[in-house]
């Protein structure tokens, strides 16, 4: 998308975010365009998931207003706001894709903990290339950069560590009962609340440059949105919509606290934390790996983050890849 269009849509988004009516004429004056051109930009925003409706004589209004993400506001909730870059983009195809582009272009300019957030993700992805649906203003979509000097092998268990960090951040919002589904999903009330997507750039034997992608449902009512599986959101659980800037800061802070120790010592220390949050602990499960199915009892994880499944033949370890997991 051209920079000019990006700026115009960001301006329109900031105007509509208050949930009040704004006339097409007023918006046109603000962005110095014709009302027809404004209508085109709003139509594009609607295509991206913005729930805009128009009333003759009143103008445009969002079905529900929301507080925009703001790097400045996020930093206010961080103990060390200058430690790394916090950047908010109005529209991106994917925060992970954007971070990977920056790794390719300017690896030396990135610092561990740098974060990109987006109000609108037009092509967000989950594991196995599944589409991540994120309504505008209703989710937290972000990617953090972190480097691993000892290479790809030192990242074992990273997605599990990120899940633990997210659950720790949620405690600051009085959410004590979030759980983890191996290897990278966060559940609340037995339904998916958030997902983690780890992607890696770099050569074997050299520093691994990781992109930690997080998508978290803040206000995604299951009566209005079908994301392909049963899901939960924070608004439904709390009875009110939490401040997304404060939420983003809590997740960033939690990752900043845990990642340095994980980088140096691995996942071992965090195994008991993950197992205490395991959604299927000591339950019968089925894993689908390609055309093969395995069933057994979930017995936690090892220091590499592999899932331990008790079968008739004893304990079998399962690593990542094309593995889906569901309780029986």
Coordinates of C-alpha atoms in Angstrom, one line a residue:
X1 CA 0.0 0.0 0.0
X2 CA 1.3 3.4 -0.9
X3 CA 2.4 5.6 2.0
X4 CA -0.1 8.4 1.1
X5 CA -3.0 6.0 1.3
X6 CA -1.6 4.5 4.5
X7 CA -1.5 7.9 6.2
X8 CA -5.1 8.8 5.0
X9 CA -6.5 5.5 6.3
X10 CA -4.7 5.9 9.6
X11 CA -6.3 9.4 9.9
X12 CA -9.7 8.1 9.1
X13 CA -9.3 5.2 11.5
X14 CA -8.3 7.6 14.3
X15 CA -11.4 9.8 13.6
X16 CA -13.8 6.9 13.7
X17 CA -12.2 5.1 16.7
X18 CA -14.3 7.2 19.1
X19 CA -17.5 5.4 18.0
X20 CA -19.3 8.7 17.2
X21 CA -20.8 9.9 13.9
X22 CA -18.5 11.7 11.5
X23 CA -19.9 13.3 8.3
X24 CA -18.3 12.4 5.0
X25 CA -17.8 16.1 4.4
X26 CA -15.9 16.7 7.6
X27 CA -13.7 13.6 7.0
X28 CA -13.0 14.9 3.5
X29 CA -11.9 18.3 4.8
X30 CA -9.7 16.6 7.3
X31 CA -7.8 14.5 4.8
X32 CA -8.1 17.0 1.9
X33 CA -9.9 14.6 -0.4
X34 CA -13.3 14.4 -2.1
X35 CA -16.2 12.7 -0.4
X36 CA -16.1 10.0 -3.1
X37 CA -12.4 9.3 -2.4
X38 CA -13.2 9.1 1.4
X39 CA -16.0 6.6 0.7
X40 CA -13.4 4.5 -1.2
X41 CA -11.0 4.5 1.7
X42 CA -13.7 3.7 4.2
X43 CA -14.9 0.8 1.9
X44 CA -11.4 -0.6 2.1
X45 CA -11.3 -0.3 5.8
X46 CA -14.6 -2.2 5.9
X47 CA -13.1 -4.9 3.7
X48 CA -10.3 -5.3 6.3
X49 CA -12.8 -6.0 9.0
X50 CA -13.7 -2.5 10.3
X51 CA -17.5 -2.6 11.2
X52 CA -18.5 0.8 9.7
X53 CA -22.1 1.8 9.0
X54 CA -23.4 4.9 7.3
X55 CA -26.6 6.9 8.2
X56 CA -27.9 9.5 5.8
X57 CA -27.6 13.0 7.3
X58 CA -25.2 11.8 10.1
X59 CA -22.3 10.2 8.3
X60 CA -20.0 7.3 9.2
X61 CA -19.7 5.5 12.5
X62 CA -18.1 2.4 13.9
X63 CA -20.5 -0.2 15.4
X64 CA -18.3 -0.1 18.4
X65 CA -15.5 2.4 19.2
X66 CA -12.1 1.4 20.6
X67 CA -8.9 2.8 21.9
X68 CA -6.2 2.9 19.3
X69 CA -2.9 1.2 20.0
X70 CA -0.1 3.8 20.7
X71 CA 3.6 3.2 21.1
X72 CA 3.7 6.2 23.5
X73 CA 1.0 4.7 25.7
X74 CA 2.5 1.3 25.7
X75 CA 5.9 2.7 26.8
X76 CA 4.2 4.4 29.8
X77 CA 3.5 1.0 31.2
X78 CA 7.0 -0.4 30.7
X79 CA 9.6 -0.2 33.4
X80 CA 12.4 0.5 30.9
X81 CA 10.6 2.1 27.9
X82 CA 13.8 2.9 26.0
X83 CA 15.1 -0.7 26.1
X84 CA 13.9 -1.6 22.6
X85 CA 11.8 -0.3 19.7
X86 CA 8.0 -0.2 20.0
X87 CA 6.3 0.6 16.8
X88 CA 2.6 0.6 15.9
X89 CA 1.5 0.3 12.3
X90 CA -2.2 1.0 11.2
X91 CA -2.2 -1.6 8.5
X92 CA 0.2 -4.5 7.7
X93 CA -0.3 -7.8 5.8
X94 CA 1.3 -9.5 8.8
X95 CA 3.5 -8.3 11.7
X96 CA 5.6 -11.4 11.4
X97 CA 6.2 -10.8 7.7
X98 CA 7.1 -7.2 8.4
X99 CA 9.6 -8.1 11.0
X100 CA 11.1 -10.7 8.7
X101 CA 11.6 -8.0 6.1
X102 CA 13.4 -5.9 8.6
X103 CA 15.6 -8.7 9.6
X104 CA 16.6 -9.2 5.9
X105 CA 17.2 -5.5 5.3
X106 CA 18.7 -4.2 8.6
X107 CA 19.8 -7.0 10.9
X108 CA 22.3 -4.8 12.6
X109 CA 19.7 -2.2 13.4
X110 CA 17.5 -4.6 15.3
X111 CA 17.7 -5.1 19.0
X112 CA 16.4 -8.0 21.1
X113 CA 12.9 -7.1 22.2
X114 CA 12.0 -4.8 19.3
X115 CA 8.3 -5.0 18.7
X116 CA 5.9 -4.2 15.9
X117 CA 2.1 -4.1 16.5
X118 CA -0.7 -3.6 13.9
X119 CA -4.2 -2.3 14.2
X120 CA -5.2 -4.2 11.0
X121 CA -3.6 -7.4 9.7
X122 CA -4.8 -8.2 6.2
X123 CA -3.0 -11.5 5.9
X124 CA -2.2 -12.8 9.4
X125 CA -1.3 -16.5 9.6
X126 CA -1.3 -19.1 12.4
X127 CA 0.4 -22.5 12.4
X128 CA 0.4 -24.6 9.2
X129 CA -0.6 -21.4 7.3
X130 CA -4.0 -21.1 8.8
X131 CA -5.5 -17.6 8.5
X132 CA -5.6 -15.6 11.8
X133 CA -8.8 -13.6 11.8
X134 CA -8.4 -10.4 13.9
X135 CA -11.2 -7.8 13.9
X136 CA -10.0 -4.2 14.0
X137 CA -9.6 -3.0 17.5
X138 CA -10.7 -6.3 18.9
X139 CA -7.3 -8.1 19.1
X140 CA -3.7 -7.7 20.0
X141 CA -1.4 -8.7 17.0
X142 CA 2.3 -8.2 17.5
X143 CA 5.7 -9.6 16.7
X144 CA 8.9 -9.4 18.8
X145 CA 12.5 -9.9 17.5
X146 CA 14.9 -11.9 19.5
X147 CA 18.3 -13.3 18.5
X148 CA 19.9 -16.6 19.6
X149 CA 23.7 -16.4 19.1
X150 CA 24.1 -20.2 19.7
X151 CA 21.9 -20.9 16.7
X152 CA 18.6 -22.7 16.0
X153 CA 19.2 -25.5 18.4
X154 CA 19.2 -23.1 21.4
X155 CA 15.6 -22.1 20.6
X156 CA 14.1 -25.5 21.6
X157 CA 10.9 -24.9 23.6
X158 CA 10.6 -21.2 22.6
X159 CA 6.9 -21.3 21.7
X160 CA 6.2 -23.0 25.1
X161 CA 8.2 -20.3 26.9
X162 CA 6.2 -17.6 25.1
X163 CA 2.9 -19.3 26.2
X164 CA 4.1 -19.2 29.9
X165 CA 5.1 -15.5 29.5
X166 CA 1.6 -14.6 28.1
X167 CA -0.1 -16.4 31.0
X168 CA 2.0 -14.5 33.4
X169 CA 1.1 -11.2 31.7
X170 CA -2.6 -12.1 32.0
X171 CA -2.3 -12.5 35.7
X172 CA -1.9 -8.7 35.9
X173 CA -5.5 -8.5 34.6
X174 CA -6.7 -11.0 37.3
X175 CA -6.8 -13.8 34.9
X176 CA -5.4 -16.8 36.8
X177 CA -7.0 -19.7 35.0
X178 CA -5.5 -19.4 31.4
X179 CA -4.1 -22.7 30.2
X180 CA -1.6 -23.9 27.6
X181 CA -2.2 -26.4 24.8
X182 CA 1.0 -27.8 23.4
X183 CA 2.9 -26.5 21.6
X184 CA 1.7 -22.9 21.2
X185 CA -1.9 -22.1 22.1
X186 CA -3.3 -20.3 25.1
X187 CA -6.8 -21.3 26.2
X188 CA -9.4 -19.7 28.5
X189 CA -12.5 -21.5 29.7
X190 CA -11.6 -24.4 27.4
X191 CA -11.5 -22.2 24.3
X192 CA -8.6 -20.7 22.3
X193 CA -7.7 -17.2 23.5
X194 CA -4.3 -16.7 21.8
X195 CA -1.8 -18.3 19.5
X196 CA 1.9 -18.1 19.0
X197 CA 3.8 -18.4 15.7
X198 CA 7.6 -18.6 15.8
X199 CA 9.5 -18.0 12.6
X200 CA 13.3 -18.1 12.2
X201 CA 15.7 -16.4 9.8
X202 CA 19.4 -17.2 9.5
X203 CA 21.9 -19.9 8.4
X204 CA 22.6 -23.2 10.2
X205 CA 25.5 -22.8 12.6
X206 CA 25.1 -19.0 12.8
X207 CA 23.0 -16.7 15.0
X208 CA 19.3 -17.5 14.7
X209 CA 17.0 -14.4 14.3
X210 CA 13.6 -15.3 15.6
X211 CA 10.3 -13.6 15.1
X212 CA 7.8 -14.2 17.9
X213 CA 4.3 -13.6 16.6
X214 CA 1.4 -13.3 19.0
X215 CA -2.3 -13.0 18.3
X216 CA -4.6 -12.5 21.3
X217 CA -8.4 -12.1 21.3
X218 CA -9.4 -9.0 23.2
X219 CA -12.9 -8.3 22.0
X220 CA -14.0 -11.0 19.6
X221 CA -17.5 -12.1 20.5
X222 CA -18.1 -15.7 19.4
X223 CA -21.6 -14.7 18.3
X224 CA -20.2 -12.3 15.7
X225 CA -16.9 -13.9 14.6
X226 CA -16.1 -17.4 13.3
X227 CA -12.4 -18.1 13.5
X228 CA -12.6 -21.7 12.6
X229 CA -12.7 -23.2 16.1
X230 CA -14.2 -22.4 19.5
X231 CA -12.6 -19.3 20.9
X232 CA -12.7 -17.0 23.9
X233 CA -11.9 -13.4 24.4
X234 CA -10.9 -11.2 27.4
X235 CA -13.9 -8.9 27.2
X236 CA -16.3 -11.9 27.5
X237 CA -14.3 -13.2 30.4
X238 CA -13.7 -10.0 32.3
X239 CA -17.1 -8.3 31.5
X240 CA -15.2 -5.2 30.2
X241 CA -12.6 -4.6 27.5
X242 CA -9.1 -4.2 28.9
X243 CA -6.8 -1.5 27.8
X244 CA -4.9 -3.0 24.8
X245 CA -1.9 -0.7 25.3
X246 CA -1.5 -1.8 28.9
X247 CA -2.1 -5.4 27.8
X248 CA 0.6 -5.1 25.1
X249 CA 3.0 -3.7 27.7
X250 CA 2.3 -6.5 30.1
X251 CA 3.1 -9.1 27.4
X252 CA 6.3 -7.3 26.3
X253 CA 7.4 -6.9 29.9
X254 CA 6.8 -10.6 30.6
X255 CA 8.8 -11.7 27.5
X256 CA 11.6 -9.3 28.4
X257 CA 11.9 -10.9 31.8
X258 CA 11.9 -14.5 30.7
X259 CA 13.8 -14.5 27.3
X260 CA 17.3 -13.6 28.6
X261 CA 17.4 -16.6 30.9
X262 CA 15.8 -18.8 28.3
X263 CA 18.5 -17.7 25.8
X264 CA 21.3 -18.5 28.2
X265 CA 20.0 -21.7 29.9
X266 CA 17.2 -23.1 27.8
X267 CA 13.7 -24.2 28.6
X268 CA 14.6 -26.5 31.5
X269 CA 13.8 -24.1 34.3
X270 CA 10.4 -23.3 32.8
X271 CA 9.2 -26.9 32.4
X272 CA 7.3 -27.0 35.8
X273 CA 5.7 -23.6 35.0
X274 CA 4.4 -24.9 31.7
X275 CA 3.2 -28.2 33.1
X276 CA 1.2 -26.4 35.8
X277 CA -0.7 -24.7 33.0
X278 CA -1.1 -27.8 30.7
X279 CA -4.6 -28.0 29.4
X280 CA -4.4 -31.8 28.9
X281 CA -2.3 -32.8 31.9
X282 CA -2.7 -36.5 32.6
X283 CA -5.6 -36.7 30.1
X284 CA -6.0 -39.0 27.2
X285 CA -5.0 -37.3 23.9
X286 CA -4.8 -38.0 20.2
X287 CA -2.0 -36.6 18.0
X288 CA -2.3 -36.4 14.3
X289 CA 1.1 -36.4 12.5
X290 CA 0.6 -36.5 8.8
X291 CA -1.3 -39.7 8.1
X292 CA -0.4 -41.2 11.4
X293 CA -2.4 -41.0 14.6
X294 CA -1.0 -41.6 18.1
X295 CA -3.0 -41.8 21.3
X296 CA -1.9 -41.9 24.9
X297 CA -1.8 -39.9 28.1
X298 CA -0.3 -36.4 28.3
X299 CA 2.6 -36.6 30.7
X300 CA 4.0 -33.1 30.3
X301 CA 7.1 -31.9 28.4
X302 CA 10.8 -32.4 28.6
X303 CA 13.6 -29.7 28.6
X304 CA 13.5 -29.4 24.8
X305 CA 9.8 -28.7 24.8
X306 CA 8.9 -32.1 23.4
X307 CA 5.5 -33.5 24.4
X308 CA 5.7 -36.6 26.6
X309 CA 3.0 -39.1 25.8
X310 CA 2.5 -42.3 27.7
X311 CA 1.6 -45.1 25.3
X312 CA 1.5 -48.9 25.5
X313 CA 5.2 -48.9 24.6
X314 CA 6.2 -46.4 27.3
X315 CA 6.9 -42.7 27.1
X316 CA 7.2 -41.3 23.5
X317 CA 8.5 -37.8 22.8
X318 CA 6.9 -35.6 20.1
X319 CA 8.5 -32.5 18.8
X320 CA 6.9 -29.7 16.7
X321 CA 6.0 -30.0 13.0
X322 CA 2.7 -31.0 11.6
X323 CA 1.2 -32.2 14.9
X324 CA -2.3 -31.5 16.1
X325 CA -3.4 -32.3 19.5
X326 CA -6.9 -32.8 21.0
X327 CA -8.3 -34.3 24.1
X328 CA -10.3 -37.5 24.0

